[in-house]
Amino acid sequence: MNTLPSPHLPPAAALSRIRIVLSRTTHPGNIGAAARAMKTMGLTRLVLVSPRYFPDAQADAMSAGATDVLAAAQVCATLEEALAGTVFATAMTARRRELATEPLWVREAMAELASLVASMEVVRAPGNAGGEVAIVFGNETSGLSNEELALCPRWAMIPCNPEWTSLNLAAAVQIACYELRLAIVGAGDTPIVAEAGARATLDEVDGLIGHIERAATASGFLDPASPKRLMPRLRRLFGRATLEKKEVDILRGLLTSFDQPKKRN
Amino acid sequence: MNTLPSPHLPPAAALSRIRIVLSRTTHPGNIGAAARAMKTMGLTRLVLVSPRYFPDAQADAMSAGATDVLAAAQVCATLEEALAGTVFATAMTARRRELATEPLWVREAMAELASLVASMEVVRAPGNAGGEVAIVFGNETSGLSNEELALCPRWAMIPCNPEWTSLNLAAAVQIACYELRLAIVGAGDTPIVAEAGARATLDEVDGLIGHIERAATASGFLDPASPKRLMPRLRRLFGRATLEKKEVDILRGLLTSFDQPKKRN
């Protein structure tokens, strides 16, 4: 071997170890919308347990182009089959259950999966033999059966309005995948715009404020003998605004124009 | 007045101060799905800026019963009108923009809104005169226009797969409302099941472990002269499992049955 295996999976590899399992889905549109939700968060491995209709044109339409996820989806007869080869499975449930193990909230549950996956060995064998995990979602109306829940060592819930808990299946997949991406990849670089103009230096902002002060005094708006809170307020405003150089130039040009108006023709 | 106004809004009142504004939405199904997403998280105030079709049967269908949110939705001609009376607005944007103010990630942006709303005065005047805030979502294809963005002092982004950012409008509303609920209400009580059986005491678990040890010694499985790590391992396992009283009884009954098998007929 030319390279030593890394002790931790990189984020993209970690995401590829996670199966999204939808059990007994009734509406094919939800399968497509779930595929779209997965792909926006960088997940690709969809497993369907006896879906009512699949493949289906409505699934394709609702996937909005995540047809690669649908095309690669594995269809199984049972949840046991869908979980074959996994080392851990988290069941999403909307209801409190009797005799339940204590569920986690989705944020903690996805962090748990992320840390499990991150600690997995990098194995080059086909089929991710180093281990995979699954997140399991039940039927739109009835959720997961007790038999299905019993196959999952962890149960998780999405916090919601206790008076109206009717979360759409694909919306639940979206929230779980969003939390998973944050836990594994993080939000990423702050989305700063590189094209933003160069920031003004503090000296330049001071120059502007001095300019305003002189202009305001000259115009009689500011009485230097009784300045009140005008200048501190302006200073706070421009401090908060984090001005660009170009903007300082514009504002100073404007001030100058008040003092030296151009003659109209 | 009989009661003094509280200095902080309670969560339900805080949620009622937040408008979800959808601008120039093309597909009425997305309006319905957004209403459903809002209601699951406890938000109710939907404002639509020149929607292509509304009211619409598809919006009703996709709302899955959140028709009260749709019925109360306010329809405006412009974003200015939709933001009338707000003290702050956060624009959701999917793209990096030139000359942008620095966007926040959605989690930080919703925490900012939550803290703004929580600090608002409780005013009993009609129309929430104490102040409202808005979260603004653009058109499915083109997002928000530069003119619309300019009306919002804060911009926010949802972290997603940089190679495929095609987040559905209602899915974006779902994530924003989910983060908002967590920031304002919190996840709520841990979803523990009240009906779970009474926990075994440590004494009872010790009794079980002692029982196993005696049984294992009697069966020859455990050699007391060379016990290796068997008992500590079992102790760790049962510690992790947080046994119920009933389960301890069952396991001890099982052990007893091995020692004193019932005669078959």
Coordinates of C-alpha atoms in Angstrom, one line a residue:
Chain A
M1 CA 0.0 0.0 0.0
N2 CA 1.3 3.4 -0.9
T3 CA -0.6 5.4 1.7
L4 CA -1.6 4.6 5.3
P5 CA -5.3 4.7 5.9
S6 CA -6.3 7.8 7.8
P7 CA -7.7 7.2 11.3
H8 CA -10.7 9.4 10.6
L9 CA -13.0 9.5 7.6
P10 CA -13.0 12.8 5.7
P11 CA -16.4 14.5 5.6
A12 CA -17.4 13.4 2.1
A13 CA -16.5 9.8 2.9
A14 CA -18.4 10.0 6.2
L15 CA -21.5 11.2 4.4
S16 CA -21.3 8.3 2.0
R17 CA -21.5 5.9 5.0
I18 CA -25.0 7.1 6.0
R19 CA -28.1 5.4 4.6
I20 CA -31.4 7.2 4.6
V21 CA -34.1 4.5 4.9
L22 CA -37.7 5.3 4.1
S23 CA -40.0 2.5 5.1
R24 CA -43.4 1.8 3.4
T25 CA -43.7 5.3 1.9
T26 CA -47.2 5.9 0.4
H27 CA -46.6 9.0 -1.7
P28 CA -43.9 8.7 -4.4
G29 CA -43.7 12.5 -4.4
N30 CA -42.3 12.3 -0.9
I31 CA -39.6 9.9 -2.1
G32 CA -38.5 12.4 -4.7
A33 CA -38.6 15.3 -2.3
A34 CA -36.6 13.3 0.2
A35 CA -34.0 12.6 -2.5
R36 CA -33.8 16.3 -3.2
A37 CA -33.5 17.1 0.5
M38 CA -30.6 14.6 0.9
K39 CA -28.7 15.8 -2.1
T40 CA -28.8 19.5 -1.0
M41 CA -27.0 18.3 2.2
G42 CA -24.5 16.0 0.4
L43 CA -26.1 12.6 1.2
T44 CA -26.7 10.1 -1.6
R45 CA -27.6 6.7 -0.3
L46 CA -31.3 6.2 -0.3
V47 CA -32.9 2.8 0.7
L48 CA -36.6 2.2 0.2
V49 CA -38.5 -0.6 2.2
S50 CA -41.4 -1.7 0.1
P51 CA -42.5 1.7 -1.2
R52 CA -46.1 1.8 -2.6
Y53 CA -45.0 3.2 -5.9
F54 CA -41.4 3.3 -7.1
P55 CA -40.0 4.1 -9.6
D56 CA -42.6 6.8 -10.3
A57 CA -42.9 9.9 -12.4
Q58 CA -44.0 12.0 -9.4
A59 CA -40.9 10.9 -7.5
D60 CA -38.8 12.1 -10.5
A61 CA -40.6 15.4 -10.7
M62 CA -40.3 16.2 -6.9
S63 CA -36.6 15.3 -6.9
A64 CA -36.0 18.4 -9.0
G65 CA -33.0 16.8 -10.6
A66 CA -31.8 14.6 -7.8
T67 CA -32.6 11.7 -10.2
D68 CA -29.1 10.2 -9.6
V69 CA -30.1 9.6 -6.0
L70 CA -33.3 8.0 -7.1
A71 CA -31.6 5.9 -9.8
A72 CA -29.1 4.5 -7.2
A73 CA -31.8 3.9 -4.6
Q74 CA -31.9 0.3 -3.3
V75 CA -35.4 -1.2 -2.9
C76 CA -35.8 -3.8 -0.1
A77 CA -38.7 -6.0 1.1
T78 CA -38.0 -5.5 4.8
L79 CA -36.2 -3.2 7.2
E80 CA -33.9 -6.0 8.2
E81 CA -32.7 -6.2 4.6
A82 CA -32.3 -2.4 4.5
L83 CA -30.2 -2.4 7.6
A84 CA -27.9 -5.3 6.5
G85 CA -24.3 -4.3 7.1
T86 CA -25.0 -1.3 9.3
V87 CA -23.5 -1.0 12.7
F88 CA -26.0 1.5 14.1
A89 CA -29.5 2.7 13.2
T90 CA -31.4 5.8 14.4
A91 CA -35.2 5.6 14.1
M92 CA -37.1 8.9 13.7
T93 CA -40.3 8.9 15.6
A94 CA -43.0 11.6 16.0
R95 CA -44.8 9.9 18.9
R96 CA -44.1 9.0 22.5
R97 CA -44.2 5.3 22.9
E98 CA -44.8 3.0 25.7
L99 CA -41.8 0.9 27.0
A100 CA -39.6 3.2 25.0
T101 CA -35.9 3.7 25.3
E102 CA -35.3 7.4 25.9
P103 CA -35.2 9.2 22.6
L104 CA -32.8 12.0 21.7
W105 CA -33.6 15.2 20.0
V106 CA -32.6 15.2 16.4
R107 CA -29.6 17.5 16.9
E108 CA -28.0 15.3 19.5
A109 CA -28.9 12.2 17.6
M110 CA -27.2 13.4 14.4
A111 CA -24.2 14.5 16.4
E112 CA -24.0 11.0 17.8
L113 CA -24.1 9.5 14.3
A114 CA -21.5 11.9 13.1
S115 CA -19.1 10.9 15.8
L116 CA -19.8 7.2 15.2
V117 CA -19.1 7.6 11.5
A118 CA -16.0 9.9 12.0
S119 CA -14.4 7.2 14.2
M120 CA -14.9 4.5 11.6
E121 CA -11.9 2.9 10.0
V122 CA -11.2 3.8 6.4
V123 CA -11.6 0.5 4.7
R124 CA -11.1 0.2 1.0
A125 CA -13.1 -2.9 0.6
P126 CA -16.1 -2.6 -1.7
G127 CA -19.5 -1.8 -0.1
N128 CA -18.1 0.3 2.7
A129 CA -17.2 -2.8 4.7
G130 CA -15.8 -0.5 7.4
G131 CA -19.3 0.1 8.6
E132 CA -22.3 2.1 7.8
V133 CA -25.1 3.7 9.8
A134 CA -28.8 4.3 8.9
I135 CA -31.5 6.9 9.7
V136 CA -34.9 5.3 9.4
F137 CA -38.2 7.1 8.6
G138 CA -41.6 5.4 8.8
N139 CA -44.8 5.6 6.8
E140 CA -46.5 9.1 6.4
T141 CA -49.5 8.1 8.4
S142 CA -48.5 5.4 10.8
G143 CA -44.8 6.0 11.3
L144 CA -42.6 3.1 12.2
S145 CA -44.1 -0.1 13.5
N146 CA -43.0 -1.4 16.9
E147 CA -41.2 -4.3 15.1
E148 CA -39.3 -1.7 13.0
L149 CA -38.4 0.4 16.0
A150 CA -37.1 -2.6 17.8
L151 CA -34.5 -3.0 15.1
C152 CA -33.0 0.5 15.8
P153 CA -30.9 1.0 18.9
R154 CA -31.5 4.7 18.9
W155 CA -34.8 6.7 18.6
A156 CA -34.9 10.4 17.8
M157 CA -37.5 13.1 17.7
I158 CA -37.7 16.5 15.9
P159 CA -38.9 19.2 18.3
C160 CA -42.2 20.7 17.1
N161 CA -45.4 22.4 18.0
P162 CA -47.0 20.0 20.5
E163 CA -50.5 21.1 19.3
W164 CA -49.7 20.3 15.6
T165 CA -47.0 17.8 14.8
S166 CA -47.9 17.1 11.2
L167 CA -44.3 17.3 9.8
N168 CA -44.1 16.2 6.2
L169 CA -41.8 13.2 5.6
A170 CA -39.4 15.0 3.2
A171 CA -39.3 17.9 5.6
A172 CA -38.2 15.6 8.4
V173 CA -35.6 14.1 6.1
Q174 CA -34.5 17.7 5.3
I175 CA -34.0 18.6 9.0
A176 CA -32.2 15.4 9.8
C177 CA -29.8 15.8 6.8
Y178 CA -29.3 19.5 7.7
E179 CA -28.3 18.6 11.2
L180 CA -26.1 15.8 9.9
R181 CA -24.3 18.0 7.5
L182 CA -23.6 20.6 10.2
A183 CA -22.3 17.9 12.5
I184 CA -20.1 16.3 9.9
V185 CA -19.0 19.1 7.5
G186 CA -19.9 22.1 9.6
A187 CA -21.4 25.2 8.0
G188 CA -18.3 25.8 6.0
D189 CA -16.6 29.1 5.3
T190 CA -18.6 32.1 6.3
P191 CA -20.3 33.1 3.1
I192 CA -18.5 36.4 2.7
V193 CA -18.5 38.0 -0.7
A194 CA -15.0 38.3 -2.1
E195 CA -16.1 41.1 -4.4
A196 CA -17.0 43.5 -1.6
G197 CA -15.0 46.7 -1.8
A198 CA -12.0 47.3 0.4
R199 CA -12.8 48.3 3.9
A200 CA -12.1 51.9 5.0
T201 CA -9.4 52.2 7.7
L202 CA -10.2 53.7 11.0
D203 CA -8.2 56.8 10.0
E204 CA -10.4 57.2 6.9
V205 CA -13.6 56.9 8.9
D206 CA -12.2 59.5 11.4
G207 CA -11.5 61.8 8.5
L208 CA -15.1 61.5 7.4
I209 CA -16.5 62.1 10.9
G210 CA -14.2 65.2 11.3
H211 CA -15.5 66.4 7.9
I212 CA -19.1 66.0 9.0
E213 CA -18.4 67.8 12.3
R214 CA -16.8 70.8 10.5
A215 CA -19.7 70.9 8.0
A216 CA -22.3 70.7 10.7
T217 CA -20.6 73.4 12.7
A218 CA -20.3 75.6 9.6
S219 CA -24.0 75.1 8.8
G220 CA -25.0 75.9 12.3
F221 CA -26.6 72.4 12.9
L222 CA -24.0 71.7 15.5
D223 CA -23.3 74.2 18.3
P224 CA -19.7 73.4 19.5
A225 CA -20.6 75.0 22.9
S226 CA -23.5 72.6 23.3
P227 CA -22.8 69.6 21.1
K228 CA -25.2 67.2 22.9
R229 CA -24.8 63.5 21.7
L230 CA -24.6 64.2 18.0
M231 CA -21.0 63.2 17.3
P232 CA -20.9 60.1 19.5
R233 CA -24.1 58.9 17.8
L234 CA -22.6 59.4 14.3
R235 CA -19.4 57.7 15.3
R236 CA -21.4 54.7 16.6
L237 CA -23.5 54.6 13.4
F238 CA -20.4 54.6 11.1
G239 CA -18.6 52.1 13.3
R240 CA -21.5 49.7 12.9
A241 CA -21.7 50.2 9.2
T242 CA -18.1 49.1 8.5
L243 CA -17.7 51.5 5.6
E244 CA -15.8 50.8 2.4
K245 CA -13.1 53.2 1.2
K246 CA -15.3 54.0 -1.8
E247 CA -18.2 54.9 0.5
V248 CA -16.1 57.3 2.5
D249 CA -15.0 59.0 -0.7
I250 CA -18.7 59.3 -1.8
L251 CA -19.8 60.8 1.5
R252 CA -16.9 63.2 1.7
G253 CA -17.6 64.3 -1.9
L254 CA -21.2 64.9 -0.9
L255 CA -20.2 67.0 2.1
T256 CA -17.8 69.0 -0.1
S257 CA -20.6 69.6 -2.6
F258 CA -22.8 71.1 0.1
D259 CA -20.1 73.6 1.0
Q260 CA -19.1 74.3 -2.6
P261 CA -22.2 73.8 -4.7
K262 CA -21.7 73.6 -8.5
K263 CA -23.3 76.4 -10.3
R264 CA -26.3 75.4 -12.4
N265 CA -26.2 76.4 -16.0
Chain B
M1 CA -54.2 47.9 34.5
N2 CA -54.4 44.8 36.7
T3 CA -51.0 43.3 35.7
L4 CA -47.7 44.8 34.9
P5 CA -46.4 44.0 31.4
S6 CA -43.7 41.5 31.5
P7 CA -40.3 42.7 30.4
H8 CA -39.9 39.7 28.1
L9 CA -42.3 38.1 25.7
P10 CA -43.2 34.5 26.5
P11 CA -42.3 32.1 23.7
A12 CA -45.8 31.8 22.1
A13 CA -46.1 35.6 22.0
A14 CA -42.6 35.9 20.6
L15 CA -43.5 33.4 17.8
S16 CA -46.5 35.5 16.9
R17 CA -44.3 38.5 16.3
I18 CA -42.5 36.8 13.4
R19 CA -43.8 37.1 9.8
I20 CA -42.8 34.6 7.2
V21 CA -42.8 36.6 3.9
L22 CA -42.8 34.7 0.6
S23 CA -42.1 37.0 -2.4
R24 CA -43.4 36.3 -5.9
T25 CA -43.9 32.5 -5.3
T26 CA -44.5 30.7 -8.5
H27 CA -45.9 27.3 -7.3
P28 CA -48.9 27.4 -5.0
G29 CA -48.0 24.0 -3.7
N30 CA -44.9 25.6 -2.1
I31 CA -47.1 28.2 -0.3
G32 CA -49.2 25.3 1.2
A33 CA -46.1 23.3 2.1
A34 CA -44.5 26.5 3.7
A35 CA -47.7 27.0 5.8
R36 CA -47.5 23.4 7.0
A37 CA -43.8 23.8 7.8
M38 CA -44.6 27.0 9.8
K39 CA -47.4 25.5 11.8
T40 CA -45.4 22.4 12.8
M41 CA -42.9 24.9 14.4
G42 CA -45.6 27.1 16.0
L43 CA -45.5 30.0 13.5
T44 CA -48.7 31.4 12.1
R45 CA -48.1 34.7 10.3
L46 CA -47.7 34.2 6.6
V47 CA -47.4 37.2 4.2
L48 CA -47.4 36.7 0.5
V49 CA -46.0 39.3 -2.0
S50 CA -47.7 39.1 -5.3
P51 CA -48.0 35.3 -5.4
R52 CA -48.6 33.9 -8.9
Y53 CA -51.6 31.8 -7.8
F54 CA -53.3 32.3 -4.4
P55 CA -55.7 31.2 -3.0
D56 CA -55.3 27.9 -4.8
A57 CA -56.5 24.3 -4.4
Q58 CA -52.9 23.0 -4.6
A59 CA -51.8 25.3 -1.7
D60 CA -54.7 23.9 0.4
A61 CA -53.7 20.3 -0.5
M62 CA -50.0 20.8 0.3
S63 CA -50.8 22.5 3.6
A64 CA -52.1 19.2 5.0
G65 CA -54.5 21.0 7.2
A66 CA -52.6 24.2 8.0
T67 CA -55.5 25.9 6.2
D68 CA -55.9 28.3 9.1
V69 CA -52.4 29.7 8.3
L70 CA -53.4 30.1 4.6
A71 CA -56.8 31.7 5.5
A72 CA -55.1 34.3 7.6
A73 CA -52.3 35.0 5.1
Q74 CA -51.9 38.6 4.1
V75 CA -51.4 39.3 0.4
C76 CA -49.4 42.4 -0.6
A77 CA -48.3 44.0 -3.8
T78 CA -44.8 44.8 -2.8
L79 CA -42.2 43.8 -0.2
E80 CA -42.3 47.3 1.2
E81 CA -45.9 46.7 2.1
A82 CA -45.2 43.3 3.5
L83 CA -42.6 44.7 5.8
A84 CA -44.7 47.7 7.1
G85 CA -44.5 47.8 10.9
T86 CA -41.5 45.5 11.2
V87 CA -38.4 46.6 13.1
F88 CA -36.1 44.1 11.5
A89 CA -36.1 41.8 8.5
T90 CA -33.8 38.9 7.6
A91 CA -33.5 37.9 3.9
M92 CA -32.8 34.3 3.1
T93 CA -30.5 34.0 0.1
A94 CA -28.9 31.0 -1.6
R95 CA -26.3 32.9 -3.6
R96 CA -23.2 35.0 -2.9
R97 CA -23.8 38.5 -4.0
E98 CA -21.6 41.4 -5.1
L99 CA -21.5 44.3 -2.7
A100 CA -23.1 42.2 -0.1
T101 CA -23.2 42.9 3.6
E102 CA -21.8 39.8 5.3
P103 CA -24.5 37.1 5.6
L104 CA -25.0 34.9 8.7
W105 CA -25.7 31.2 8.7
V106 CA -29.3 30.5 9.4
R107 CA -28.7 29.2 12.9
E108 CA -27.0 32.4 14.0
A109 CA -29.5 34.5 12.1
M110 CA -32.5 32.9 13.8
A111 CA -30.8 33.2 17.2
E112 CA -30.4 36.9 16.4
L113 CA -34.1 37.3 15.6
A114 CA -35.1 35.3 18.7
S115 CA -33.1 37.6 20.9
L116 CA -34.5 40.7 19.2
V117 CA -38.1 39.5 19.7
A118 CA -37.5 38.3 23.3
S119 CA -36.4 41.8 24.2
M120 CA -39.4 43.5 22.8
E121 CA -41.8 45.2 25.0
V122 CA -45.1 43.6 25.7
V123 CA -47.6 46.0 24.2
R124 CA -51.3 45.3 24.3
A125 CA -52.1 47.5 21.4
P126 CA -53.7 45.8 18.5
G127 CA -51.5 44.6 15.6
N128 CA -48.5 43.9 17.8
A129 CA -47.5 47.5 17.8
G130 CA -44.6 46.5 20.1
G131 CA -42.7 45.5 17.1
E132 CA -42.5 42.6 14.6
V133 CA -39.7 41.1 12.6
A134 CA -39.8 39.3 9.2
I135 CA -38.0 36.5 7.5
V136 CA -38.1 36.9 3.7
F137 CA -37.9 34.2 1.1
G138 CA -37.6 34.9 -2.7
N139 CA -38.9 33.3 -5.8
E140 CA -38.2 29.6 -6.4
T141 CA -36.0 30.3 -9.5
S142 CA -34.6 33.8 -9.1
G143 CA -34.6 34.3 -5.4
L144 CA -34.8 37.8 -4.0
S145 CA -34.1 40.8 -6.3
N146 CA -31.4 43.3 -5.4
E147 CA -34.1 45.8 -4.6
E148 CA -35.8 43.3 -2.2
L149 CA -32.5 42.5 -0.5
A150 CA -31.8 46.1 0.0
L151 CA -34.9 46.4 2.2
C152 CA -33.5 43.7 4.6
P153 CA -30.8 44.7 7.1
R154 CA -29.7 41.1 7.6
W155 CA -29.0 38.4 5.0
A156 CA -28.8 34.7 5.9
M157 CA -27.8 31.5 4.2
I158 CA -28.6 27.8 4.8
P159 CA -25.4 25.7 4.7
C160 CA -25.6 23.1 1.9
N161 CA -23.8 21.0 -0.6
P162 CA -21.8 23.5 -2.7
E163 CA -22.2 21.3 -5.7
W164 CA -26.0 21.1 -5.5
T165 CA -27.8 23.9 -3.7
S166 CA -31.3 23.3 -5.1
L167 CA -33.1 23.6 -1.7
N168 CA -36.9 23.6 -2.1
L169 CA -38.6 26.8 -0.9
A170 CA -40.8 25.1 1.7
A171 CA -37.7 23.0 2.9
A172 CA -35.9 26.3 3.5
V173 CA -38.9 27.7 5.4
Q174 CA -38.9 24.4 7.4
I175 CA -35.2 24.8 8.4
A176 CA -35.6 28.5 9.3
C177 CA -38.7 27.8 11.4
Y178 CA -37.1 24.8 13.1
E179 CA -34.0 26.9 14.1
L180 CA -36.3 29.7 15.2
R181 CA -38.4 27.4 17.4
L182 CA -35.2 25.9 19.0
A183 CA -33.9 29.5 19.6
I184 CA -37.2 30.8 21.1
V185 CA -38.9 27.8 22.7
G186 CA -36.0 25.3 23.0
A187 CA -36.5 21.6 22.2
G188 CA -38.8 21.4 25.2
D189 CA -38.9 18.6 27.7
T190 CA -36.8 15.6 26.9
P191 CA -39.3 13.3 25.2
I192 CA -39.1 10.7 27.9
V193 CA -42.0 8.2 28.0
A194 CA -43.8 8.5 31.2
E195 CA -45.2 5.0 30.9
A196 CA -41.7 3.4 31.0
G197 CA -41.4 0.9 33.8
A198 CA -39.8 1.8 37.1
R199 CA -36.0 1.7 37.0
A200 CA -34.2 -1.0 38.9
T201 CA -32.1 0.3 41.9
L202 CA -28.4 -0.3 41.9
D203 CA -28.9 -2.9 44.6
E204 CA -31.3 -4.8 42.4
V205 CA -28.8 -4.7 39.5
D206 CA -26.1 -5.9 41.9
G207 CA -28.4 -8.7 42.9
L208 CA -28.8 -9.7 39.3
I209 CA -25.0 -9.6 38.6
G210 CA -24.3 -11.7 41.7
H211 CA -26.9 -14.1 40.5
I212 CA -25.3 -14.4 37.1
E213 CA -21.8 -14.8 38.7
R214 CA -23.1 -17.7 40.9
A215 CA -24.8 -19.3 37.9
A216 CA -21.8 -18.9 35.7
T217 CA -19.5 -20.4 38.4
A218 CA -21.9 -23.3 38.9
S219 CA -22.1 -24.0 35.2
G220 CA -18.3 -23.9 34.9
F221 CA -18.4 -21.0 32.5
L222 CA -16.7 -18.8 35.0
D223 CA -13.5 -20.1 36.7
P224 CA -13.2 -18.0 40.0
A225 CA -9.5 -18.7 40.0
S226 CA -9.1 -17.1 36.6
P227 CA -12.1 -14.8 36.1
K228 CA -10.6 -12.7 33.3
R229 CA -12.8 -9.7 32.4
L230 CA -16.2 -11.4 32.4
M231 CA -17.8 -9.8 35.4
P232 CA -16.6 -6.2 34.8
R233 CA -17.9 -6.5 31.2
L234 CA -21.3 -7.7 32.3
R235 CA -21.4 -4.9 34.9
R236 CA -20.7 -2.3 32.3
L237 CA -23.3 -3.8 30.0
F238 CA -26.1 -3.7 32.6
G239 CA -25.0 -0.3 33.8
R240 CA -25.4 1.1 30.2
A241 CA -28.8 -0.6 29.7
T242 CA -30.4 1.1 32.7
L243 CA -32.6 -1.9 33.6
E244 CA -36.1 -1.7 34.8
K245 CA -37.3 -3.6 37.9
K246 CA -39.4 -5.9 35.8
E247 CA -36.5 -6.7 33.5
V248 CA -34.3 -7.7 36.5
D249 CA -37.1 -9.9 37.7
I250 CA -37.3 -11.5 34.2
L251 CA -33.6 -12.1 33.9
R252 CA -33.3 -13.6 37.5
G253 CA -36.3 -15.8 36.8
L254 CA -34.5 -17.0 33.6
L255 CA -31.3 -17.8 35.5
T256 CA -33.3 -19.7 38.2
S257 CA -35.0 -21.7 35.4
F258 CA -31.6 -22.8 34.1
D259 CA -30.7 -24.1 37.5
Q260 CA -34.1 -25.6 38.2
P261 CA -35.6 -26.6 34.9
K262 CA -39.3 -27.4 34.9
K263 CA -40.0 -30.9 34.0
R264 CA -41.6 -31.4 30.6
N265 CA -44.8 -33.4 30.5

